[in-house]
Coordinates of C-alpha atoms and ligand atoms in Angstrom, one line a residue:
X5 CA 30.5 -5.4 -13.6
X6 CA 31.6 -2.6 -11.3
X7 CA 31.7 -0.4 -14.6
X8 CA 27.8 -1.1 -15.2
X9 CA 27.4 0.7 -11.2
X10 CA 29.5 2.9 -12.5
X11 CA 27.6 4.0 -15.1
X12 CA 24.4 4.0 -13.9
X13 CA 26.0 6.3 -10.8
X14 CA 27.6 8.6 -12.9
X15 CA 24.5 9.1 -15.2
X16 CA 21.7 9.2 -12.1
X17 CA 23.7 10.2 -9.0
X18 CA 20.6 11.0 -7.0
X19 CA 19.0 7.8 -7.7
X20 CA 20.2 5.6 -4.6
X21 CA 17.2 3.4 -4.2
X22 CA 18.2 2.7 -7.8
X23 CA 21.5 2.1 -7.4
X24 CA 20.6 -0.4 -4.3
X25 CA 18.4 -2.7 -6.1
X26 CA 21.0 -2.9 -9.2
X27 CA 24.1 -3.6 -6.9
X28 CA 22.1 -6.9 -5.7
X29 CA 21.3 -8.5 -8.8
X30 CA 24.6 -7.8 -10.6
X31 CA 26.3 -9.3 -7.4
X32 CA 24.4 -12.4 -7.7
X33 CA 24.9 -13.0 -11.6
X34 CA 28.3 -12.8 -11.8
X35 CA 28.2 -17.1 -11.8
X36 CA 25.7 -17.1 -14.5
X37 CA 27.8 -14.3 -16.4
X38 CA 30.5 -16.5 -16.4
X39 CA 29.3 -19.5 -17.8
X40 CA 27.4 -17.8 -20.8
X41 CA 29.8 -15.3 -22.1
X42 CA 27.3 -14.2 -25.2
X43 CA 25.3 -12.0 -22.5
X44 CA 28.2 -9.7 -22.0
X45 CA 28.8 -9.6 -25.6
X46 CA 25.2 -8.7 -26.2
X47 CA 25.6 -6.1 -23.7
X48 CA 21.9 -7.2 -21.8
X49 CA 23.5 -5.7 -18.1
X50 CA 23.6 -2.4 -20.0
X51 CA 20.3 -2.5 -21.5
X52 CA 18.7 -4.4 -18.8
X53 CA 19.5 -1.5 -16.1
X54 CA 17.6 1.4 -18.8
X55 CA 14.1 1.8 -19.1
X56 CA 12.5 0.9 -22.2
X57 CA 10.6 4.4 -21.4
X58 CA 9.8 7.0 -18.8
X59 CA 6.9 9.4 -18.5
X60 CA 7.3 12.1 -16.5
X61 CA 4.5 14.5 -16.5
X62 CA 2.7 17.5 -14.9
X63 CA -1.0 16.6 -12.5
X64 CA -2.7 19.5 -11.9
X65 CA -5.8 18.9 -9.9
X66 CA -8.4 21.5 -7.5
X67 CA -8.6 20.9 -4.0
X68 CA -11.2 20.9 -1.3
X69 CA -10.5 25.1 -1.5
X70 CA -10.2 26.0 -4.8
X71 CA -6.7 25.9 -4.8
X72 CA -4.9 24.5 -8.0
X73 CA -2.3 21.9 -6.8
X74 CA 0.3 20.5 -9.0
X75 CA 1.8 17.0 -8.1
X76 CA 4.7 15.1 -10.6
X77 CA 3.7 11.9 -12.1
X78 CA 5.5 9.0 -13.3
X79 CA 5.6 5.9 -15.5
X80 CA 8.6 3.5 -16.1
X81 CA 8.3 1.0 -18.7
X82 CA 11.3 -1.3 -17.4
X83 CA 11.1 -4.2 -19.4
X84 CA 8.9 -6.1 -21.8
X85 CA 10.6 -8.8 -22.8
X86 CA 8.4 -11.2 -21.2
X87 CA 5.2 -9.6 -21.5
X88 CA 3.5 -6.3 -21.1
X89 CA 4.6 -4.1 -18.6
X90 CA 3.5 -4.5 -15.2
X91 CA 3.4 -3.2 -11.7
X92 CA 1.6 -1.0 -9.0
X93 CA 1.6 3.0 -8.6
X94 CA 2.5 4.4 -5.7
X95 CA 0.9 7.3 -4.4
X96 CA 3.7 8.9 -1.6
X97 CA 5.3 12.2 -0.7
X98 CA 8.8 10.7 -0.8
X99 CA 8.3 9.1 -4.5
X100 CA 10.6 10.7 -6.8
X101 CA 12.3 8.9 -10.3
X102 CA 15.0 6.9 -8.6
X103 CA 12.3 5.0 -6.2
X104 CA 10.1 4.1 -9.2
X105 CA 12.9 3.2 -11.3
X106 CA 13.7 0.5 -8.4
X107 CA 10.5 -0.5 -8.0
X108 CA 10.3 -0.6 -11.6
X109 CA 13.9 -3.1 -12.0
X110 CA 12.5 -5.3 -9.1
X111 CA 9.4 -5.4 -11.0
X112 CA 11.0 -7.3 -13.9
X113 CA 12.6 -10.0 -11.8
X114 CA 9.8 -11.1 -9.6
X115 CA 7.1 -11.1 -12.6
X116 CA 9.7 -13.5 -14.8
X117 CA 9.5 -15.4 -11.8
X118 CA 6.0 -15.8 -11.2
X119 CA 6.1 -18.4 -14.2
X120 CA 3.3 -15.6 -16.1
X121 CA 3.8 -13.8 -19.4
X122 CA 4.4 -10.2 -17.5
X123 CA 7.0 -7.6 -17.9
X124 CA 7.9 -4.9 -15.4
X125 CA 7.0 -1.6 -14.8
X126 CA 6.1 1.2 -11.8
X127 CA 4.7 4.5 -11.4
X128 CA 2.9 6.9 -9.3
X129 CA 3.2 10.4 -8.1
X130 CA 4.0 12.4 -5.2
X131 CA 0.8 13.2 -4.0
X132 CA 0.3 12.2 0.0
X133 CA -3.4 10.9 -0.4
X134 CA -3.1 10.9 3.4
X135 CA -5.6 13.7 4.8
X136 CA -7.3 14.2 1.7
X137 CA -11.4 14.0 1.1
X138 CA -12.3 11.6 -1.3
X139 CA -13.3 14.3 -3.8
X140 CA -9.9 15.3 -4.0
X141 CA -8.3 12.3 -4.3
X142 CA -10.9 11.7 -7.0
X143 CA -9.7 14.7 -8.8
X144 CA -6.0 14.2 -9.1
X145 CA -6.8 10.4 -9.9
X146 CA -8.7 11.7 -13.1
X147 CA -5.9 14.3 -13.7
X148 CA -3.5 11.5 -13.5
X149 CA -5.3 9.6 -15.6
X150 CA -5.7 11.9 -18.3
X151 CA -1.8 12.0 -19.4
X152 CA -1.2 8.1 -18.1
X153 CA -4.0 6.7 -20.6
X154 CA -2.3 7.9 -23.5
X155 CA 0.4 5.5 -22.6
X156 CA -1.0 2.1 -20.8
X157 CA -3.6 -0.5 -22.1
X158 CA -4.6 -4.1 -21.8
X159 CA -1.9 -5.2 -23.8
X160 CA 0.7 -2.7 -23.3
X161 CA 0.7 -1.7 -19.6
X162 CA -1.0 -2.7 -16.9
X163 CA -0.6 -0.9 -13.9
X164 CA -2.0 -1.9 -10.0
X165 CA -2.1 -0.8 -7.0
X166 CA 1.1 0.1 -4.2
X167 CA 1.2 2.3 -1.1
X168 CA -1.5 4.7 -1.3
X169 CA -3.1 3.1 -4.3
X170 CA -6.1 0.6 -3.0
X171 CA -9.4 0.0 -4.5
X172 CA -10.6 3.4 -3.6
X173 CA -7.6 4.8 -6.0
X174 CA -8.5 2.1 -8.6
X175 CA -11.8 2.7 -8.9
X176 CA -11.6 6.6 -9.9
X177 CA -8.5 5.4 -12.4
X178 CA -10.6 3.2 -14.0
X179 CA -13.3 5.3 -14.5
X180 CA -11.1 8.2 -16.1
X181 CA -9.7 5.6 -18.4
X182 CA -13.4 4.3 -19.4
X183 CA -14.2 7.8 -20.1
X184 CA -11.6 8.6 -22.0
X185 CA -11.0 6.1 -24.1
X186 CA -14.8 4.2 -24.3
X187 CA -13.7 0.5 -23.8
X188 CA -14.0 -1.9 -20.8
X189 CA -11.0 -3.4 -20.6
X190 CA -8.5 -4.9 -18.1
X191 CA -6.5 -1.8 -18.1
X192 CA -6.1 -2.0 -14.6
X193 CA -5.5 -4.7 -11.7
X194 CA -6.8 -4.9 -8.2
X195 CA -10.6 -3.8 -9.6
X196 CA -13.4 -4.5 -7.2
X197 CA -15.2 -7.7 -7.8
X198 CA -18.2 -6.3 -9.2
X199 CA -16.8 -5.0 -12.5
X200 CA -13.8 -7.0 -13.3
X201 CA -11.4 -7.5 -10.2
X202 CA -10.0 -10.7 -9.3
X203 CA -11.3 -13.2 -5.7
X204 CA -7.8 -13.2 -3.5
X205 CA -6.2 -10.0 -5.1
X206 CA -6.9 -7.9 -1.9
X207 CA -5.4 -10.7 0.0
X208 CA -2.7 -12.1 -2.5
X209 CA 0.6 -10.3 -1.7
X210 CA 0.1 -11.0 2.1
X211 CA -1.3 -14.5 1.8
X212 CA 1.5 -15.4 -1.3
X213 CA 4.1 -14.0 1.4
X214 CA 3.3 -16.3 4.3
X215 CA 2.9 -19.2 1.8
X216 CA 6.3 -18.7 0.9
X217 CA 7.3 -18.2 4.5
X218 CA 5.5 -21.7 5.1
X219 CA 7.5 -23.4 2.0
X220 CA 10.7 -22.0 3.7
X221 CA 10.2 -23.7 7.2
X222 CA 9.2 -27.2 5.0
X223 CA 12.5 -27.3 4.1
X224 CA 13.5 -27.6 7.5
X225 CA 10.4 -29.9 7.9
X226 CA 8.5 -26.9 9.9
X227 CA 5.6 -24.8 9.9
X228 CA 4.0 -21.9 11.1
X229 CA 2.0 -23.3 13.7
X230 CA 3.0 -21.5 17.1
X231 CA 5.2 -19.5 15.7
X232 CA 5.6 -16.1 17.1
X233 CA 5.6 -13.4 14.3
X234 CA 6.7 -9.6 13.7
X235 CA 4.5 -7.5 11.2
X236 CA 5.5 -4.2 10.0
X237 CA 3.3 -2.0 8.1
X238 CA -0.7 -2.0 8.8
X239 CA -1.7 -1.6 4.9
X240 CA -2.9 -4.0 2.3
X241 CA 0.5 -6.2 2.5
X242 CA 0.3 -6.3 6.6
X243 CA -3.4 -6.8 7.2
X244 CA -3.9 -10.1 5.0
X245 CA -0.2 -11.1 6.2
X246 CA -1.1 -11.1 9.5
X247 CA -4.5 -12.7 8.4
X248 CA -3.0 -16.0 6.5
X249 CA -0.4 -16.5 10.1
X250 CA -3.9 -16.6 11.9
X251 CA -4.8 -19.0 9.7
X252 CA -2.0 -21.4 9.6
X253 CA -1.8 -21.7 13.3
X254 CA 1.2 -18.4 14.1
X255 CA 0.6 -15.4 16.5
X256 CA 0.9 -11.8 15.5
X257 CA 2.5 -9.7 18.1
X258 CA 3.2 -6.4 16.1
X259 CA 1.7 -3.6 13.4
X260 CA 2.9 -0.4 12.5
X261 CA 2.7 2.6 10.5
X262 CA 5.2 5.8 9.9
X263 CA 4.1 7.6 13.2
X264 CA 5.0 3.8 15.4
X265 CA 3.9 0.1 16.5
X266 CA 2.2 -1.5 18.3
X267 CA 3.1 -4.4 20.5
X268 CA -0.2 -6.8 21.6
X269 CA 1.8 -9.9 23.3
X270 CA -1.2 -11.6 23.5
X271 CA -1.1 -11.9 19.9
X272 CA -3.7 -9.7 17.6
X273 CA -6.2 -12.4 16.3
X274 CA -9.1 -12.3 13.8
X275 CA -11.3 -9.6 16.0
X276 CA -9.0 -7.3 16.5
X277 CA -7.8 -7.7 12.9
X278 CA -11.3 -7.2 11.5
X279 CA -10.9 -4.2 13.7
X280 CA -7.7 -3.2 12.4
X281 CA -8.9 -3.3 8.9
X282 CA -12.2 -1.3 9.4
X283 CA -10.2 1.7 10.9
X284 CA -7.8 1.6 8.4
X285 CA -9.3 1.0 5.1
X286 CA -12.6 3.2 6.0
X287 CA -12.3 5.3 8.8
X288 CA -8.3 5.8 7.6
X289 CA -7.2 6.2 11.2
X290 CA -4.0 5.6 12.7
X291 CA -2.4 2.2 14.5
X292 CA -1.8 4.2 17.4
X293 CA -5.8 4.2 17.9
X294 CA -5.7 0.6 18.2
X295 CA -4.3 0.6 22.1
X296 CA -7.6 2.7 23.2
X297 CA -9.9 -0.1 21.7
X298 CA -7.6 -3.0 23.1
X299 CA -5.9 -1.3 26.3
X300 CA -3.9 -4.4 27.0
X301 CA -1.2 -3.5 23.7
X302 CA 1.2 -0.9 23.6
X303 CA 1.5 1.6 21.7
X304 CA 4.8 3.5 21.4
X305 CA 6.2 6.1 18.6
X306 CA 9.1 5.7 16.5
X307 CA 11.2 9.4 16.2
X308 CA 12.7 9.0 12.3
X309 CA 16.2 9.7 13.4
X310 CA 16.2 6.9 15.8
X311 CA 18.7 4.9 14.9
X312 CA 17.0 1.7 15.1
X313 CA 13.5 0.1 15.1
X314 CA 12.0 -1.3 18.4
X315 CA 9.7 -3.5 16.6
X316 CA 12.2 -5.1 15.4
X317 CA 13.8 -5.9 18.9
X318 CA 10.9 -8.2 20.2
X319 CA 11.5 -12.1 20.8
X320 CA 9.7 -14.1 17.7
X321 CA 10.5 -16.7 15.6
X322 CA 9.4 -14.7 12.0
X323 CA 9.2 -11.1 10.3
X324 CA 7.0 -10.1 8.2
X325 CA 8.2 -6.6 6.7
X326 CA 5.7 -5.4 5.7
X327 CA 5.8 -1.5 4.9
X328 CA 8.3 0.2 3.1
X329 CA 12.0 0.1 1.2
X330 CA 14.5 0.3 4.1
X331 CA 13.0 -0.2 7.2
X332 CA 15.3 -2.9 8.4
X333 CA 18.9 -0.8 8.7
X334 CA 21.6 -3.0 10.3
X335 CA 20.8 -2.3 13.7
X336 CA 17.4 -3.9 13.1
X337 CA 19.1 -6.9 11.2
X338 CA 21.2 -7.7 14.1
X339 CA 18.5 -7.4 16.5
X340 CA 16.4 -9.4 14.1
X341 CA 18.6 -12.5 14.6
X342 CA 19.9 -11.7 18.4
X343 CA 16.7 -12.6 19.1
X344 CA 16.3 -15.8 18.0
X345 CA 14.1 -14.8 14.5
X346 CA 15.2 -17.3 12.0
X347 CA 12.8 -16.5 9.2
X348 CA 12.3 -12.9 7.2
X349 CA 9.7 -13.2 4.5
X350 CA 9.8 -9.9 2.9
X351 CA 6.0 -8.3 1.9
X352 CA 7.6 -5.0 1.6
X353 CA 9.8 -4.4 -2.4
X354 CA 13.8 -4.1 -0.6
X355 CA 12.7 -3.7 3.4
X356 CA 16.4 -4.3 4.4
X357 CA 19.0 -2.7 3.8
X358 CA 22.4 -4.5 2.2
X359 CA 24.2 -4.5 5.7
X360 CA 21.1 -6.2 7.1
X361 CA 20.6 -9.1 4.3
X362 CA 24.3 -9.8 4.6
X363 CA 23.5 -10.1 8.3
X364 CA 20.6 -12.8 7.3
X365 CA 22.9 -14.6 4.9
X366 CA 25.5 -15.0 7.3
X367 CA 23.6 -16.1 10.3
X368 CA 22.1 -18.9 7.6
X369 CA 18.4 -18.3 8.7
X370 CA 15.4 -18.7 5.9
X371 CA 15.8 -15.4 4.1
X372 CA 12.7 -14.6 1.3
X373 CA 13.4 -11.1 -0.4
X374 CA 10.8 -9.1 -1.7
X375 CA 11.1 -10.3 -5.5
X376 CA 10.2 -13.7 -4.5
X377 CA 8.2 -13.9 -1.0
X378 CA 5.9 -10.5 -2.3
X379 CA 5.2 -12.0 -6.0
X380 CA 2.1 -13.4 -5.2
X381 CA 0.4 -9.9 -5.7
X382 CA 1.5 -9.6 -9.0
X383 CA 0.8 -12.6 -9.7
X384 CA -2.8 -12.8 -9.0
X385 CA -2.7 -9.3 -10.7
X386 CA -1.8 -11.5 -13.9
X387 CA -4.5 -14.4 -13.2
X388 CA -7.0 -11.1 -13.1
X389 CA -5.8 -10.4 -16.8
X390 CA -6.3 -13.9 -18.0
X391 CA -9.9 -13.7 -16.4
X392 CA -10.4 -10.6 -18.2
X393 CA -9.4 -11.9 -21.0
X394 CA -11.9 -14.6 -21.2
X395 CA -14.6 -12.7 -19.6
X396 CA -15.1 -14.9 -16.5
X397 CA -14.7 -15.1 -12.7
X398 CA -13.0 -18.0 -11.0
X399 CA -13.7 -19.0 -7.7
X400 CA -12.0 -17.6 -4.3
X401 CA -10.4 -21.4 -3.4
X402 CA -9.6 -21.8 -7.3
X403 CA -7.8 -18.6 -7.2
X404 CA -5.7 -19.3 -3.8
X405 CA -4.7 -22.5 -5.0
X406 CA -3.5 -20.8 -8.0
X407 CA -1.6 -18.7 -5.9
X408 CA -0.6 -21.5 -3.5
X409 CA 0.6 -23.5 -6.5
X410 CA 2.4 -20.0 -7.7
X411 CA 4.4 -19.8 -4.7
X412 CA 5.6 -22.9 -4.6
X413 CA 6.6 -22.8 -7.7
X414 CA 8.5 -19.2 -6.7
X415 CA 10.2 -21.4 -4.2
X416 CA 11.3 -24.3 -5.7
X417 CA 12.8 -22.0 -8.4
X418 CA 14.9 -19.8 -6.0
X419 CA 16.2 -23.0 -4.6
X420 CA 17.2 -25.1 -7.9
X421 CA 18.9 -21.9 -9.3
X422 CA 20.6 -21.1 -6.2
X423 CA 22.3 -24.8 -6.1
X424 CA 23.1 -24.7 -9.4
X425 CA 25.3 -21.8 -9.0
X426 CA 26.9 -23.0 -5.7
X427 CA 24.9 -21.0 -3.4
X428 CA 22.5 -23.7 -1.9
X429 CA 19.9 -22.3 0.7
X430 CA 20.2 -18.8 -0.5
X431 CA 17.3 -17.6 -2.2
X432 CA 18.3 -14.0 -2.5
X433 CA 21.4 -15.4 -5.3
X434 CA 18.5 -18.0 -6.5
X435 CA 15.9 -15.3 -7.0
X436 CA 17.9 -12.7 -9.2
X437 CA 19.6 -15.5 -11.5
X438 CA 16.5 -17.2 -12.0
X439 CA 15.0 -13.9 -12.7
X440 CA 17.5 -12.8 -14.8
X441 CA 17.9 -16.0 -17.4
X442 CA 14.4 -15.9 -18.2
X443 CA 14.5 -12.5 -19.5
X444 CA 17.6 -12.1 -20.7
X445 CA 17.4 -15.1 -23.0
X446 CA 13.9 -13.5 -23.9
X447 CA 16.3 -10.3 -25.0
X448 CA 18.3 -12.0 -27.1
X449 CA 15.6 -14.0 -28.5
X450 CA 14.0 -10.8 -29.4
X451 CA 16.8 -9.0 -30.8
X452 CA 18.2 -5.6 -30.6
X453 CA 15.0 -3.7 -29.7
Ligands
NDP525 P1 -0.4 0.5 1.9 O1 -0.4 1.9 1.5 O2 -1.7 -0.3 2.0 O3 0.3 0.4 3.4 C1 1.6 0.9 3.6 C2 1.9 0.7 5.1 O4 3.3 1.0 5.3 C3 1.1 1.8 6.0 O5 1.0 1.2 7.2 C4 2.1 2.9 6.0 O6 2.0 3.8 7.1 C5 3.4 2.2 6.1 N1 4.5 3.0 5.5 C6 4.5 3.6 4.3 N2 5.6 4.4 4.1 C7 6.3 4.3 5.3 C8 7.5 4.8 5.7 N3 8.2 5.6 4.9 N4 7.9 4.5 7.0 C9 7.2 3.7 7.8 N5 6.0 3.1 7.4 C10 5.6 3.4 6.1 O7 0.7 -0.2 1.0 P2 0.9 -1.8 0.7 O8 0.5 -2.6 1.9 O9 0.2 -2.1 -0.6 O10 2.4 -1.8 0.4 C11 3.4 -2.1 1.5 C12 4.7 -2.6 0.8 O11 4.4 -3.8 0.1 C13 5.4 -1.7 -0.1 O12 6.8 -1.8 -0.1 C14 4.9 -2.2 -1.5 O13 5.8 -1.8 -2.5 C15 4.9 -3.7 -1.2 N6 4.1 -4.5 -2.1 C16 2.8 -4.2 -2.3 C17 2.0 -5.0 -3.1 C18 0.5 -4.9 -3.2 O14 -0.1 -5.7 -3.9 N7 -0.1 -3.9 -2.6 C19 2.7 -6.0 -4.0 C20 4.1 -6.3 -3.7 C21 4.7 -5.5 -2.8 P3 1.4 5.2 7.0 O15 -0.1 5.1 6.8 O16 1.8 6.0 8.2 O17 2.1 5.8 5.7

């Protein structure tokens, strides 16, 4: 298999991200490589690891002053063995090919496991949406739109929303692709409710997360009740996170964002959360704001060459990563489980690093990466789709127990695959070969396509 990382290497040096998220599924499937030689001999790790497409292509959009800007804009089609292509765009300054193509290969993975007819796909663009009026961020939506709907459609690609894509974003997509192409169609997910969104899809990556967080401590015959919690992030993924802990009975000690944390040891319950979410979502302010409205917190700022994370180096039983690839380097790992954290339930797509799993693994605490503990999003994103489809709305508690059902599903699947291979309690090895069986038999099902 080392010749696969080879290749891919050798052909997309720059692409690291890449490179990270294909070095952890082919370490997991070499078990499941072994028992059914006619993969190799279909060659499905050599076609699995390239796109089916990618769209690369040029936004040009008019700010605030008249000034023509010019942002980069991508689409991978990974994968649609399974179904049509699926995932979120993200809207960041440091997205570049390699970072969607990894979003993109996760992508596949966690929608085969969601148990829904979905295959995998990414995109987005460079442009920082941070800062910008909402006319502009109108105007390089549209722009983006323009070259992306030749490309996407109900039953051909479906993207979502990511970091810097919310309902704002999805609303001035959606409208471009209306325009352009006169049909009303489930093009999109994350809609608002009022013209074709989904109950619980605002909600569903961070709520699916702590369910599977909650189906984790079961196994030990545990819950979150009292539980002391870490949150990274203070986006979609971290607000309604932190709100299903609340919920089921756990404290929230921590948010972030890129500038730093904050640390409220009295624990951050539903007020100051509603708080947190108005000054985000609509007044787009910063976390550090949050320590002048509730003095007792702390506030303090990370430097980006520090060599660790001090959010990561509080006392607490679970983490909720919640932000972005990476945040968790070794340091953090170790710190993680010095003190005393025994659950990680990953919101973020690949929040810690390789050093840092291996740390998890090895310390044998309840470790839920991204693919799994984060596919509730994407999987209410599909139940939005089927209610498309029909032309109906279910109910909020219909979709959540959906969702609930979903995840536990997730869960139990992680954990059969990982004891058939040998590797019981390790749902890292139980996510990528359960992943991986579904659509690679779906490849060879299909043919060479
Ligand atoms: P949002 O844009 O709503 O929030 C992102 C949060 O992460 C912000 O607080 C942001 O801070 C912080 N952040 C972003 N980049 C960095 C960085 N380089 N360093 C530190 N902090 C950073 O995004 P989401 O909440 O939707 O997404 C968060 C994570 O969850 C991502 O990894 C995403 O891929 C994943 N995810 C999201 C799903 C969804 O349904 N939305 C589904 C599955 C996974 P700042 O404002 O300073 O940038």
């Amino acid at each position: 298999m080392s010749e696969i990382l080879t290749m891919i290497k050798d052909r997309d040096p720059e692409q690291r991200e890449f490179h990270q998220a294909v070095t952890e599924v082919l370490a997991s499937i070499q078990p499941v490589l072994d028992r059914n030689p006619e993969y190799r001999q279909a060659a499905v790790l050599e076609r699995i690891v390239e796109p089916e497409r990618v769209l690369m292509f040029r936004v040009p959009w008019m700010d605030d002053q008249d000034q023509v800007q010019v942002n980069r804009g991508f689409r991978v089609e990974m994968n649609s063995a399974i179904g049509p292509y699926k995932g979120g765009l993200r809207f960041h300054p440091s997205v570049n090919l390699g970072i969607i193509k990894f979003l993109a290969f996760e992508q596949v993975f966690k929608n085969s496991l969601t148990t829904l007819a979905m295959g995998g796909g990414k995109g987005g663009s460079d442009f920082n949406p941070k800062g910008k009026s909402d006319n502009e961020v109108m105007r390089f939506c549209q722009s983006f739109m323009a070259e992306l709907q030749r490309h996407i459609g109900p039953n051909t690609d479906v993207p979502a929303g990511d970091i810097g894509v919310g309902a704002r974003e999805i609303g001035f997509l959606f409208g471009m692709y209306k325009k352009l192409r006169n049909e009303f169609t489930g093009v999109l997910t994350g809609k608002s409710i009022n013209w074709g969104g989904s109950l619980i899809r605002p909600e569903a990556t961070g709520y699916g997360t702590v369910f599977f967080a909650a189906e984790m401590l079961a196994t030990r015959a545990e819950s979150l009740e009292g539980k002391t919690c870490l949150v990274s992030g203070s986006g979609n993924v971290a607000q309604f996170t932190t709100e299903k802990i609340l919920q089921l009975g756990g404290k929230v000690v921590t948010l972030s964002d890129s500038s730093g944390y904050i640390f409220d040891e009295a624990g951050i319950d539903q007020d100051k959360l509603a708080w947190v979410m108005k000054h985000k979502n609509y007044r787009r302010g910063r976390i550090k704001d949050y320590v002048e409205k509730f003095p007792d917190a702390v506030y303090t700022s990370v430097a980006a060459d520090l060599d660790y994370n001090p959010l990561w180096n509080h006392k607490a039983d679970c983490a909720f990563p919640s932000a972005t690839q990476n945040e968790i380097n070794a340091k953090d790992g170790q710190n993680l489980v010095d003190n005393g954290i025994y659950v990680v339930a990953e919101g973020a797509n690949m929040p810690s690093v390789p050093e840092a799993v291996d740390i998890f693994l090895e310390s044998k605490i309840l470790y839920g990466p991204g693919k799994a503990a984060n596919a509730g999003g994407v999987a209410v994103s599909g139940l939005e789709m089927a209610q498309n489809s029909m032309r109906l709305n279910w109910p909020a508690n219909e979709v959540e127990d959906r969702l609930k059902h979903i995840m536990k599903s997730i869960h139990s699947t992680c954990v059969d695959a990982a004891a058939e291979y040998g590797q019981p309690g390790n749902y890292v090895a139980g996510a990528n070969i359960a992943g991986f069986v579904k659509v690679v038999n779906a490849m060879l099902d299909q043919g060479l396509v």
